[in-house]
Every structure is written in structure tokens, then in C-alpha cells.
């Protein structure tokens, strides 16, 4: 059995745009925006193999969304079949990150511990709060704490050993 590259979702098609088969995509980070026309992305669903490859012809930012057009998708009817699906790339084709930058898939599932040695739980969600991300950490009792992803709160992300070290603000964990 051959195991292929891991597929990583880079955005979700949310709605149609115009009458020429373009769609609006909510990007997960800036990976999609960094791609050039002619690049192949894959259409699929979370946790499943991609359905098929699509070739980008244009990408234009519209506020928090991207308007994306694909070769061979040139009608509203064809574009409608893309809505609700995710766009992905093999992990090996993702643009490199800068120091202290991570893809969401690298962080989700990591254990989170405090500087005092307390295991908070698992990083289960990443929310875009505008100025910064917010990490959702769920403990064994299924309680969630939200941590601002700021340098003075998230002290270390250790992908090699697989953990996130945090120093939560005073009072944040009092109810746990």
C-alpha cells in the first residue's frame, strides 16, 4: 500500500461570485493567497481524500474572502458544485512559514501545559479574533478555555516534542 502526502485544507468555498464560475473562498491563513495562477489545488472534504484537482486562474482579495476562479469551471452551475467544499494542497507544497508561525494543522491536537506544569488539555480550535488568534483548549472533562495567542501567553510551540507551553493571564483558569 502506498501512502501519499498528507492533504491540508487551505480554504473553504463559501458562495458563488458573479456569472463566470468564480467562487468566494474563506482562506485558512494566507497559503491560498500566496499561490500563483496555474497552481493545482484539490477539492475535497475534511478527513477524506481530495475529489479532484482544479487549476487556479485568478485569486483576488475581497475583504476577508478571496474571489477564486478555476480553469474548466466557467458557469454558475459548475461553480455551485464547489460550494461547501474545501480546497487543499499536499503538505509538501505549502509555502514555508516564518519563525514562530505555524499552520493550524500543526497546532491542532497538541497538548497544552502551563509554566507551572499543569496539563490544560488539547488545543482543539483556533479562532480568528481580528488582532490575534485565540486558542481553544479542551480538557478531559470537555471544558474549554480560550487563550489569546499572544507572545506573553503562548511562550513556546514545540512541534518536535509536540506541546504548547502557556502562561495564562491571572484569573483565567480560576473556574477550572
GROMACS .gro file of N, CA and C in nm:
model
  528
    1UNK      N    1   0.084  -0.119   0.000
    1UNK     CA    2   0.000   0.000   0.000
    1UNK      C    3   0.088   0.125   0.000
    2UNK      N    4   0.058   0.219  -0.086
    2UNK     CA    5   0.133   0.343  -0.094
    2UNK      C    6   0.060   0.451  -0.017
    3UNK      N    7   0.135   0.521   0.065
    3UNK     CA    8   0.076   0.631   0.140
    3UNK      C    9   0.123   0.760   0.075
    4UNK      N   10   0.029   0.841   0.031
    4UNK     CA   11   0.063   0.966  -0.035
    4UNK      C   12   0.085   1.078   0.065
    5UNK      N   13   0.107   1.197   0.014
    5UNK     CA   14   0.128   1.311   0.103
    5UNK      C   15   0.002   1.344   0.182
    6UNK      N   16   0.022   1.404   0.297
    6UNK     CA   17  -0.092   1.447   0.378
    6UNK      C   18  -0.152   1.571   0.313
    7UNK      N   19  -0.284   1.571   0.299
    7UNK     CA   20  -0.355   1.685   0.241
    7UNK      C   21  -0.394   1.782   0.350
    8UNK      N   22  -0.374   1.910   0.323
    8UNK     CA   23  -0.403   2.014   0.420
    8UNK      C   24  -0.503   2.112   0.360
    9UNK      N   25  -0.612   2.136   0.431
    9UNK     CA   26  -0.713   2.232   0.385
    9UNK      C   27  -0.657   2.372   0.395
   10UNK      N   28  -0.675   2.451   0.288
   10UNK     CA   29  -0.624   2.588   0.287
   10UNK      C   30  -0.735   2.691   0.272
   11UNK      N   31  -0.858   2.647   0.255
   11UNK     CA   32  -0.970   2.739   0.245
   11UNK      C   33  -1.098   2.665   0.215
   12UNK      N   34  -1.211   2.734   0.235
   12UNK     CA   35  -1.341   2.673   0.211
   12UNK      C   36  -1.422   2.760   0.116
   13UNK      N   37  -1.478   2.697   0.014
   13UNK     CA   38  -1.564   2.767  -0.082
   13UNK      C   39  -1.696   2.797  -0.012
   14UNK      N   40  -1.731   2.926  -0.004
   14UNK     CA   41  -1.849   2.966   0.072
   14UNK      C   42  -1.969   3.004  -0.014
   15UNK      N   43  -1.943   3.059  -0.133
   15UNK     CA   44  -2.055   3.102  -0.217
   15UNK      C   45  -2.007   3.132  -0.358
   16UNK      N   46  -2.102   3.154  -0.445
   16UNK     CA   47  -2.073   3.190  -0.583
   16UNK      C   48  -2.034   3.337  -0.591
   17UNK      N   49  -1.960   3.372  -0.698
   17UNK     CA   50  -1.926   3.512  -0.722
   17UNK      C   51  -1.940   3.539  -0.872
   18UNK      N   52  -2.035   3.619  -0.907
   18UNK     CA   53  -2.055   3.654  -1.047
   18UNK      C   54  -2.119   3.543  -1.128
   19UNK      N   55  -2.109   3.555  -1.261
   19UNK     CA   56  -2.177   3.461  -1.350
   19UNK      C   57  -2.078   3.380  -1.435
   20UNK      N   58  -1.949   3.393  -1.407
   20UNK     CA   59  -1.849   3.324  -1.490
   20UNK      C   60  -1.787   3.203  -1.421
   21UNK      N   61  -1.845   3.158  -1.311
   21UNK     CA   62  -1.793   3.038  -1.246
   21UNK      C   63  -1.692   3.061  -1.136
   22UNK      N   64  -1.673   3.186  -1.096
   22UNK     CA   65  -1.582   3.215  -0.985
   22UNK      C   66  -1.656   3.193  -0.852
   23UNK      N   67  -1.579   3.175  -0.746
   23UNK     CA   68  -1.637   3.150  -0.614
   23UNK      C   69  -1.566   3.234  -0.510
   24UNK      N   70  -1.635   3.257  -0.398
   24UNK     CA   71  -1.573   3.320  -0.282
   24UNK      C   72  -1.521   3.210  -0.191
   25UNK      N   73  -1.400   3.230  -0.143
   25UNK     CA   74  -1.335   3.131  -0.057
   25UNK      C   75  -1.293   3.199   0.072
   26UNK      N   76  -1.325   3.135   0.186
   26UNK     CA   77  -1.274   3.180   0.314
   26UNK      C   78  -1.139   3.112   0.334
   27UNK      N   79  -1.028   3.191   0.333
   27UNK     CA   80  -0.896   3.129   0.343
   27UNK      C   81  -0.862   3.092   0.487
   28UNK      N   82  -0.792   2.981   0.503
   28UNK     CA   83  -0.737   2.941   0.633
   28UNK      C   84  -0.592   2.988   0.634
   29UNK      N   85  -0.568   3.112   0.675
   29UNK     CA   86  -0.433   3.167   0.668
   29UNK      C   87  -0.410   3.230   0.532
   30UNK      N   88  -0.282   3.247   0.496
   30UNK     CA   89  -0.252   3.313   0.369
   30UNK      C   90  -0.194   3.219   0.263
   31UNK      N   91  -0.201   3.089   0.286
   31UNK     CA   92  -0.144   2.992   0.190
   31UNK      C   93  -0.206   3.005   0.052
   32UNK      N   94  -0.337   3.013   0.046
   32UNK     CA   95  -0.406   3.021  -0.082
   32UNK      C   96  -0.369   3.148  -0.156
   33UNK      N   97  -0.362   3.257  -0.083
   33UNK     CA   98  -0.333   3.386  -0.145
   33UNK      C   99  -0.192   3.392  -0.203
   34UNK      N  100  -0.101   3.312  -0.148
   34UNK     CA  101   0.037   3.309  -0.196
   34UNK      C  102   0.054   3.230  -0.325
   35UNK      N  103  -0.046   3.151  -0.361
   35UNK     CA  104  -0.035   3.066  -0.479
   35UNK      C  105  -0.049   3.148  -0.607
   36UNK      N  106   0.011   3.098  -0.712
   36UNK     CA  107   0.010   3.165  -0.842
   36UNK      C  108  -0.092   3.100  -0.935
   37UNK      N  109  -0.148   3.177  -1.029
   37UNK     CA  110  -0.232   3.115  -1.131
   37UNK      C  111  -0.154   3.002  -1.199
   38UNK      N  112  -0.224   2.895  -1.230
   38UNK     CA  113  -0.161   2.777  -1.287
   38UNK      C  114  -0.134   2.668  -1.184
   39UNK      N  115  -0.141   2.704  -1.056
   39UNK     CA  116  -0.121   2.606  -0.949
   39UNK      C  117  -0.244   2.517  -0.938
   40UNK      N  118  -0.221   2.389  -0.915
   40UNK     CA  119  -0.333   2.297  -0.893
   40UNK      C  120  -0.362   2.287  -0.744
   41UNK      N  121  -0.488   2.304  -0.710
   41UNK     CA  122  -0.536   2.279  -0.574
   41UNK      C  123  -0.636   2.164  -0.585
   42UNK      N  124  -0.670   2.108  -0.472
   42UNK     CA  125  -0.759   1.992  -0.474
   42UNK      C  126  -0.886   2.023  -0.397
   43UNK      N  127  -0.996   1.978  -0.450
   43UNK     CA  128  -1.127   1.999  -0.391
   43UNK      C  129  -1.163   1.875  -0.311
   44UNK      N  130  -1.210   1.894  -0.189
   44UNK     CA  131  -1.246   1.778  -0.108
   44UNK      C  132  -1.322   1.815   0.016
   45UNK      N  133  -1.323   1.723   0.110
   45UNK     CA  134  -1.389   1.740   0.238
   45UNK      C  135  -1.291   1.701   0.348
   46UNK      N  136  -1.306   1.761   0.465
   46UNK     CA  137  -1.217   1.732   0.577
   46UNK      C  138  -1.216   1.582   0.604
   47UNK      N  139  -1.096   1.527   0.622
   47UNK     CA  140  -1.081   1.387   0.658
   47UNK      C  141  -1.098   1.289   0.545
   48UNK      N  142  -1.114   1.337   0.423
   48UNK     CA  143  -1.130   1.248   0.308
   48UNK      C  144  -1.026   1.282   0.202
   49UNK      N  145  -1.002   1.188   0.115
   49UNK     CA  146  -0.911   1.214   0.004
   49UNK      C  147  -0.973   1.321  -0.087
   50UNK      N  148  -0.889   1.404  -0.150
   50UNK     CA  149  -0.942   1.506  -0.241
   50UNK      C  150  -1.020   1.442  -0.355
   51UNK      N  151  -1.123   1.513  -0.400
   51UNK     CA  152  -1.207   1.461  -0.507
   51UNK      C  153  -1.141   1.477  -0.644
   52UNK      N  154  -1.092   1.596  -0.672
   52UNK     CA  155  -1.023   1.617  -0.799
   52UNK      C  156  -0.944   1.747  -0.795
   53UNK      N  157  -0.853   1.760  -0.891
   53UNK     CA  158  -0.766   1.877  -0.897
   53UNK      C  159  -0.834   1.988  -0.978
   54UNK      N  160  -0.810   2.110  -0.935
   54UNK     CA  161  -0.857   2.229  -1.006
   54UNK      C  162  -0.737   2.320  -1.027
   55UNK      N  163  -0.730   2.384  -1.142
   55UNK     CA  164  -0.620   2.475  -1.171
   55UNK      C  165  -0.666   2.619  -1.150
   56UNK      N  166  -0.592   2.693  -1.066
   56UNK     CA  167  -0.625   2.833  -1.038
   56UNK      C  168  -0.597   2.918  -1.161
   57UNK      N  169  -0.690   3.009  -1.192
   57UNK     CA  170  -0.665   3.107  -1.298
   57UNK      C  171  -0.653   3.248  -1.243
   58UNK      N  172  -0.720   3.275  -1.129
   58UNK     CA  173  -0.703   3.406  -1.065
   58UNK      C  174  -0.746   3.399  -0.919
   59UNK      N  175  -0.682   3.486  -0.841
   59UNK     CA  176  -0.714   3.499  -0.698
   59UNK      C  177  -0.714   3.648  -0.667
   60UNK      N  178  -0.825   3.698  -0.613
   60UNK     CA  179  -0.837   3.839  -0.580
   60UNK      C  180  -0.893   3.853  -0.440
   61UNK      N  181  -0.829   3.935  -0.357
   61UNK     CA  182  -0.878   3.956  -0.220
   61UNK      C  183  -0.998   4.048  -0.222
   62UNK      N  184  -1.101   4.010  -0.145
   62UNK     CA  185  -1.221   4.091  -0.123
   62UNK      C  186  -1.249   4.087   0.026
   63UNK      N  187  -1.197   4.186   0.098
   63UNK     CA  188  -1.209   4.191   0.244
   63UNK      C  189  -1.151   4.064   0.304
   64UNK      N  190  -1.230   3.988   0.380
   64UNK     CA  191  -1.178   3.868   0.446
   64UNK      C  192  -1.186   3.744   0.357
   65UNK      N  193  -1.237   3.760   0.237
   65UNK     CA  194  -1.254   3.648   0.146
   65UNK      C  195  -1.165   3.665   0.025
   66UNK      N  196  -1.150   3.558  -0.051
   66UNK     CA  197  -1.081   3.562  -0.178
   66UNK      C  198  -1.180   3.522  -0.286
   67UNK      N  199  -1.175   3.593  -0.398
   67UNK     CA  200  -1.252   3.551  -0.515
   67UNK      C  201  -1.155   3.468  -0.599
   68UNK      N  202  -1.193   3.343  -0.621
   68UNK     CA  203  -1.105   3.248  -0.689
   68UNK      C  204  -1.175   3.195  -0.814
   69UNK      N  205  -1.100   3.192  -0.924
   69UNK     CA  206  -1.151   3.137  -1.049
   69UNK      C  207  -1.061   3.019  -1.089
   70UNK      N  208  -1.123   2.921  -1.151
   70UNK     CA  209  -1.054   2.798  -1.189
   70UNK      C  210  -1.071   2.774  -1.338
   71UNK      N  211  -0.970   2.713  -1.400
   71UNK     CA  212  -0.982   2.667  -1.538
   71UNK      C  213  -1.089   2.558  -1.540
   72UNK      N  214  -1.163   2.549  -1.646
   72UNK     CA  215  -1.265   2.446  -1.666
   72UNK      C  216  -1.389   2.463  -1.578
   73UNK      N  217  -1.395   2.567  -1.497
   73UNK     CA  218  -1.518   2.600  -1.422
   73UNK      C  219  -1.560   2.736  -1.476
   74UNK      N  220  -1.657   2.736  -1.566
   74UNK     CA  221  -1.693   2.864  -1.630
   74UNK      C  222  -1.842   2.892  -1.632
   75UNK      N  223  -1.914   2.826  -1.542
   75UNK     CA  224  -2.057   2.856  -1.533
   75UNK      C  225  -2.100   2.853  -1.387
   76UNK      N  226  -2.211   2.918  -1.361
   76UNK     CA  227  -2.267   2.919  -1.226
   76UNK      C  228  -2.301   2.776  -1.184
   77UNK      N  229  -2.354   2.697  -1.274
   77UNK     CA  230  -2.393   2.559  -1.241
   77UNK      C  231  -2.271   2.476  -1.197
   78UNK      N  232  -2.159   2.490  -1.268
   78UNK     CA  233  -2.038   2.417  -1.230
   78UNK      C  234  -1.983   2.468  -1.098
   79UNK      N  235  -1.982   2.600  -1.081
   79UNK     CA  236  -1.929   2.659  -0.958
   79UNK      C  237  -2.013   2.620  -0.837
   80UNK      N  238  -2.143   2.605  -0.856
   80UNK     CA  239  -2.232   2.570  -0.745
   80UNK      C  240  -2.191   2.437  -0.681
   81UNK      N  241  -2.134   2.346  -0.759
   81UNK     CA  242  -2.093   2.215  -0.705
   81UNK      C  243  -1.972   2.227  -0.612
   82UNK      N  244  -1.905   2.342  -0.613
   82UNK     CA  245  -1.787   2.363  -0.529
   82UNK      C  246  -1.823   2.417  -0.391
   83UNK      N  247  -1.939   2.481  -0.379
   83UNK     CA  248  -1.977   2.547  -0.254
   83UNK      C  249  -1.985   2.446  -0.140
   84UNK      N  250  -1.922   2.483  -0.028
   84UNK     CA  251  -1.920   2.397   0.090
   84UNK      C  252  -1.802   2.303   0.095
   85UNK      N  253  -1.727   2.295  -0.012
   85UNK     CA  254  -1.609   2.207  -0.018
   85UNK      C  255  -1.484   2.284   0.024
   86UNK      N  256  -1.384   2.208   0.063
   86UNK     CA  257  -1.257   2.270   0.100
   86UNK      C  258  -1.156   2.254  -0.013
   87UNK      N  259  -1.066   2.352  -0.020
   87UNK     CA  260  -0.954   2.346  -0.113
   87UNK      C  261  -0.832   2.304  -0.034
   88UNK      N  262  -0.750   2.219  -0.091
   88UNK     CA  263  -0.633   2.170  -0.020
   88UNK      C  264  -0.512   2.155  -0.109
   89UNK      N  265  -0.400   2.139  -0.041
   89UNK     CA  266  -0.271   2.113  -0.105
   89UNK      C  267  -0.204   2.000  -0.031
   90UNK      N  268  -0.114   1.928  -0.098
   90UNK     CA  269  -0.032   1.835  -0.021
   90UNK      C  270   0.057   1.916   0.074
   91UNK      N  271   0.080   1.865   0.192
   91UNK     CA  272   0.162   1.935   0.291
   91UNK      C  273   0.296   1.977   0.232
   92UNK      N  274   0.351   1.895   0.144
   92UNK     CA  275   0.483   1.924   0.086
   92UNK      C  276   0.483   2.047  -0.004
   93UNK      N  277   0.366   2.092  -0.050
   93UNK     CA  278   0.359   2.209  -0.137
   93UNK      C  279   0.320   2.337  -0.065
   94UNK      N  280   0.297   2.329   0.065
   94UNK     CA  281   0.262   2.451   0.139
   94UNK      C  282   0.380   2.546   0.143
   95UNK      N  283   0.354   2.675   0.130
   95UNK     CA  284   0.463   2.771   0.142
   95UNK      C  285   0.527   2.761   0.281
   96UNK      N  286   0.659   2.780   0.290
   96UNK     CA  287   0.723   2.772   0.422
   96UNK      C  288   0.673   2.884   0.513
   97UNK      N  289   0.673   2.856   0.642
   97UNK     CA  290   0.632   2.957   0.740
   97UNK      C  291   0.755   3.030   0.792
   98UNK      N  292   0.733   3.149   0.842
   98UNK     CA  293   0.840   3.223   0.907
   98UNK      C  294   0.859   3.168   1.048
   99UNK      N  295   0.965   3.211   1.113
   99UNK     CA  296   0.990   3.169   1.251
   99UNK      C  297   0.872   3.211   1.339
  100UNK      N  298   0.831   3.124   1.427
  100UNK     CA  299   0.717   3.145   1.518
  100UNK      C  300   0.584   3.159   1.445
  101UNK      N  301   0.575   3.108   1.323
  101UNK     CA  302   0.448   3.098   1.251
  101UNK      C  303   0.421   2.951   1.226
  102UNK      N  304   0.294   2.913   1.235
  102UNK     CA  305   0.258   2.772   1.222
  102UNK      C  306   0.129   2.761   1.143
  103UNK      N  307   0.114   2.651   1.075
  103UNK     CA  308  -0.014   2.619   1.014
  103UNK      C  309  -0.105   2.563   1.122
  104UNK      N  310  -0.234   2.587   1.108
  104UNK     CA  311  -0.331   2.538   1.207
  104UNK      C  312  -0.319   2.387   1.226
  105UNK      N  313  -0.303   2.313   1.118
  105UNK     CA  314  -0.297   2.167   1.130
  105UNK      C  315  -0.178   2.122   1.215
  106UNK      N  316  -0.073   2.205   1.224
  106UNK     CA  317   0.042   2.169   1.306
  106UNK      C  318   0.012   2.185   1.455
  107UNK      N  319  -0.081   2.273   1.489
  107UNK     CA  320  -0.111   2.303   1.629
  107UNK      C  321  -0.228   2.222   1.684
  108UNK      N  322  -0.328   2.200   1.601
  108UNK     CA  323  -0.448   2.129   1.648
  108UNK      C  324  -0.411   1.989   1.694
  109UNK      N  325  -0.458   1.955   1.814
  109UNK     CA  326  -0.429   1.824   1.871
  109UNK      C  327  -0.311   1.821   1.966
  110UNK      N  328  -0.233   1.931   1.972
  110UNK     CA  329  -0.119   1.934   2.063
  110UNK      C  330  -0.165   1.950   2.207
  111UNK      N  331  -0.098   1.882   2.302
  111UNK     CA  332  -0.127   1.907   2.443
  111UNK      C  333  -0.078   2.046   2.482
  112UNK      N  334  -0.152   2.108   2.573
  112UNK     CA  335  -0.118   2.243   2.621
  112UNK      C  336  -0.092   2.234   2.770
  113UNK      N  337   0.023   2.287   2.813
  113UNK     CA  338   0.057   2.288   2.955
  113UNK      C  339   0.101   2.427   2.998
  114UNK      N  340   0.085   2.454   3.126
  114UNK     CA  341   0.123   2.585   3.179
  114UNK      C  342   0.269   2.581   3.226
  115UNK      N  343   0.323   2.699   3.250
  115UNK     CA  344   0.460   2.709   3.301
  115UNK      C  345   0.472   2.647   3.440
  116UNK      N  346   0.360   2.631   3.510
  116UNK     CA  347   0.360   2.568   3.643
  116UNK      C  348   0.347   2.416   3.634
  117UNK      N  349   0.342   2.363   3.512
  117UNK     CA  350   0.336   2.219   3.492
  117UNK      C  351   0.197   2.159   3.485
  118UNK      N  352   0.094   2.241   3.490
  118UNK     CA  353  -0.044   2.191   3.481
  118UNK      C  354  -0.078   2.158   3.337
  119UNK      N  355  -0.133   2.038   3.315
  119UNK     CA  356  -0.181   2.000   3.182
  119UNK      C  357  -0.320   2.061   3.164
  120UNK      N  358  -0.333   2.155   3.072
  120UNK     CA  359  -0.462   2.221   3.049
  120UNK      C  360  -0.555   2.137   2.963
  121UNK      N  361  -0.501   2.065   2.869
  121UNK     CA  362  -0.583   1.988   2.777
  121UNK      C  363  -0.521   1.986   2.639
  122UNK      N  364  -0.607   1.977   2.539
  122UNK     CA  365  -0.564   1.966   2.400
  122UNK      C  366  -0.611   2.088   2.322
  123UNK      N  367  -0.524   2.140   2.237
  123UNK     CA  368  -0.561   2.253   2.152
  123UNK      C  369  -0.659   2.199   2.047
  124UNK      N  370  -0.785   2.241   2.057
  124UNK     CA  371  -0.890   2.185   1.972
  124UNK      C  372  -0.948   2.282   1.870
  125UNK      N  373  -0.922   2.412   1.887
  125UNK     CA  374  -0.973   2.508   1.790
  125UNK      C  375  -0.885   2.631   1.787
  126UNK      N  376  -0.889   2.699   1.675
  126UNK     CA  377  -0.816   2.825   1.658
  126UNK      C  378  -0.915   2.924   1.597
  127UNK      N  379  -0.941   3.030   1.672
  127UNK     CA  380  -1.038   3.130   1.629
  127UNK      C  381  -0.966   3.256   1.585
  128UNK      N  382  -1.014   3.319   1.481
  128UNK     CA  383  -0.959   3.445   1.433
  128UNK      C  384  -1.033   3.558   1.505
  129UNK      N  385  -0.964   3.626   1.594
  129UNK     CA  386  -1.025   3.735   1.670
  129UNK      C  387  -0.990   3.872   1.612
  130UNK      N  388  -0.939   3.875   1.492
  130UNK     CA  389  -0.904   4.002   1.429
  130UNK      C  390  -0.759   4.037   1.454
  131UNK      N  391  -0.730   4.094   1.570
  131UNK     CA  392  -0.594   4.137   1.601
  131UNK      C  393  -0.500   4.019   1.624
  132UNK      N  394  -0.555   3.908   1.673
  132UNK     CA  395  -0.473   3.789   1.701
  132UNK      C  396  -0.565   3.668   1.705
  133UNK      N  397  -0.505   3.551   1.699
  133UNK     CA  398  -0.583   3.428   1.712
  133UNK      C  399  -0.615   3.401   1.858
  134UNK      N  400  -0.713   3.315   1.880
  134UNK     CA  401  -0.748   3.267   2.013
  134UNK      C  402  -0.748   3.115   2.005
  135UNK      N  403  -0.676   3.052   2.098
  135UNK     CA  404  -0.667   2.906   2.101
  135UNK      C  405  -0.772   2.850   2.194
  136UNK      N  406  -0.851   2.756   2.145
  136UNK     CA  407  -0.946   2.683   2.228
  136UNK      C  408  -0.880   2.556   2.278
  137UNK      N  409  -0.873   2.542   2.410
  137UNK     CA  410  -0.809   2.425   2.473
  137UNK      C  411  -0.917   2.351   2.551
  138UNK      N  412  -0.935   2.223   2.519
  138UNK     CA  413  -1.039   2.141   2.582
  138UNK      C  414  -0.974   2.040   2.675
  139UNK      N  415  -1.024   2.034   2.800
  139UNK     CA  416  -0.967   1.940   2.898
  139UNK      C  417  -1.041   1.806   2.895
  140UNK      N  418  -0.999   1.715   2.982
  140UNK     CA  419  -1.056   1.579   2.985
  140UNK      C  420  -1.204   1.580   3.022
  141UNK      N  421  -1.250   1.683   3.094
  141UNK     CA  422  -1.391   1.694   3.133
  141UNK      C  423  -1.474   1.767   3.026
  142UNK      N  424  -1.413   1.790   2.909
  142UNK     CA  425  -1.478   1.856   2.796
  142UNK      C  426  -1.509   2.003   2.823
  143UNK      N  427  -1.434   2.065   2.913
  143UNK     CA  428  -1.446   2.209   2.936
  143UNK      C  429  -1.345   2.279   2.846
  144UNK      N  430  -1.384   2.395   2.797
  144UNK     CA  431  -1.295   2.469   2.707
  144UNK      C  432  -1.251   2.599   2.771
  145UNK      N  433  -1.123   2.629   2.756
  145UNK     CA  434  -1.070   2.759   2.796
  145UNK      C  435  -1.015   2.823   2.669
  146UNK      N  436  -1.036   2.953   2.657
  146UNK     CA  437  -0.988   3.028   2.541
  146UNK      C  438  -0.866   3.109   2.582
  147UNK      N  439  -0.758   3.090   2.510
  147UNK     CA  440  -0.632   3.159   2.539
  147UNK      C  441  -0.595   3.251   2.423
  148UNK      N  442  -0.566   3.377   2.452
  148UNK     CA  443  -0.520   3.465   2.345
  148UNK      C  444  -0.383   3.418   2.296
  149UNK      N  445  -0.366   3.411   2.166
  149UNK     CA  446  -0.239   3.366   2.108
  149UNK      C  447  -0.144   3.485   2.098
  150UNK      N  448  -0.100   3.530   2.214
  150UNK     CA  449  -0.008   3.643   2.225
  150UNK      C  450   0.125   3.593   2.279
  151UNK      N  451   0.233   3.662   2.245
  151UNK     CA  452   0.367   3.618   2.284
  151UNK      C  453   0.385   3.604   2.435
  152UNK      N  454   0.316   3.687   2.515
  152UNK     CA  455   0.333   3.676   2.660
  152UNK      C  456   0.242   3.569   2.721
  153UNK      N  457   0.155   3.509   2.642
  153UNK     CA  458   0.068   3.399   2.689
  153UNK      C  459   0.118   3.266   2.633
  154UNK      N  460   0.138   3.260   2.502
  154UNK     CA  461   0.190   3.138   2.439
  154UNK      C  462   0.342   3.153   2.433
  155UNK      N  463   0.409   3.088   2.527
  155UNK     CA  464   0.553   3.106   2.540
  155UNK      C  465   0.634   3.018   2.445
  156UNK      N  466   0.581   2.899   2.415
  156UNK     CA  467   0.656   2.807   2.330
  156UNK      C  468   0.560   2.715   2.255
  157UNK      N  469   0.589   2.696   2.129
  157UNK     CA  470   0.525   2.592   2.049
  157UNK      C  471   0.638   2.498   2.009
  158UNK      N  472   0.633   2.376   2.060
  158UNK     CA  473   0.739   2.280   2.034
  158UNK      C  474   0.682   2.168   1.948
  159UNK      N  475   0.700   2.182   1.817
  159UNK     CA  476   0.647   2.081   1.725
  159UNK      C  477   0.727   1.951   1.733
  160UNK      N  478   0.855   1.962   1.761
  160UNK     CA  479   0.940   1.842   1.768
  160UNK      C  480   0.893   1.749   1.880
  161UNK      N  481   0.872   1.804   1.999
  161UNK     CA  482   0.829   1.724   2.114
  161UNK      C  483   0.677   1.722   2.129
  162UNK      N  484   0.609   1.804   2.053
  162UNK     CA  485   0.463   1.801   2.048
  162UNK      C  486   0.392   1.859   2.167
  163UNK      N  487   0.413   1.987   2.198
  163UNK     CA  488   0.337   2.052   2.304
  163UNK      C  489   0.339   2.203   2.286
  164UNK      N  490   0.246   2.268   2.356
  164UNK     CA  491   0.239   2.414   2.362
  164UNK      C  492   0.252   2.453   2.508
  165UNK      N  493   0.342   2.547   2.538
  165UNK     CA  494   0.364   2.595   2.674
  165UNK      C  495   0.302   2.734   2.686
  166UNK      N  496   0.217   2.752   2.787
  166UNK     CA  497   0.147   2.880   2.804
  166UNK      C  498   0.162   2.934   2.945
  167UNK      N  499   0.146   3.064   2.957
  167UNK     CA  500   0.140   3.133   3.086
  167UNK      C  501   0.010   3.214   3.085
  168UNK      N  502  -0.102   3.151   3.126
  168UNK     CA  503  -0.232   3.218   3.117
  168UNK      C  504  -0.240   3.344   3.203
  169UNK      N  505  -0.317   3.442   3.160
  169UNK     CA  506  -0.336   3.562   3.240
  169UNK      C  507  -0.398   3.528   3.376
  170UNK      N  508  -0.364   3.605   3.476
  170UNK     CA  509  -0.415   3.587   3.613
  170UNK      C  510  -0.568   3.578   3.611
  171UNK      N  511  -0.621   3.477   3.677
  171UNK     CA  512  -0.765   3.460   3.692
  171UNK      C  513  -0.833   3.383   3.581
  172UNK      N  514  -0.765   3.360   3.470
  172UNK     CA  515  -0.828   3.293   3.356
  172UNK      C  516  -0.868   3.149   3.387
  173UNK      N  517  -0.790   3.082   3.468
  173UNK     CA  518  -0.816   2.941   3.495
  173UNK      C  519  -0.884   2.917   3.629
  174UNK      N  520  -0.932   3.022   3.694
  174UNK     CA  521  -0.992   3.008   3.827
  174UNK      C  522  -1.113   2.916   3.831
  175UNK      N  523  -1.190   2.910   3.724
  175UNK     CA  524  -1.312   2.829   3.723
  175UNK      C  525  -1.289   2.684   3.682
  176UNK      N  526  -1.166   2.649   3.652
  176UNK     CA  527  -1.138   2.510   3.609
  176UNK      C  528  -1.106   2.421   3.726
   0.00000   0.00000   0.00000
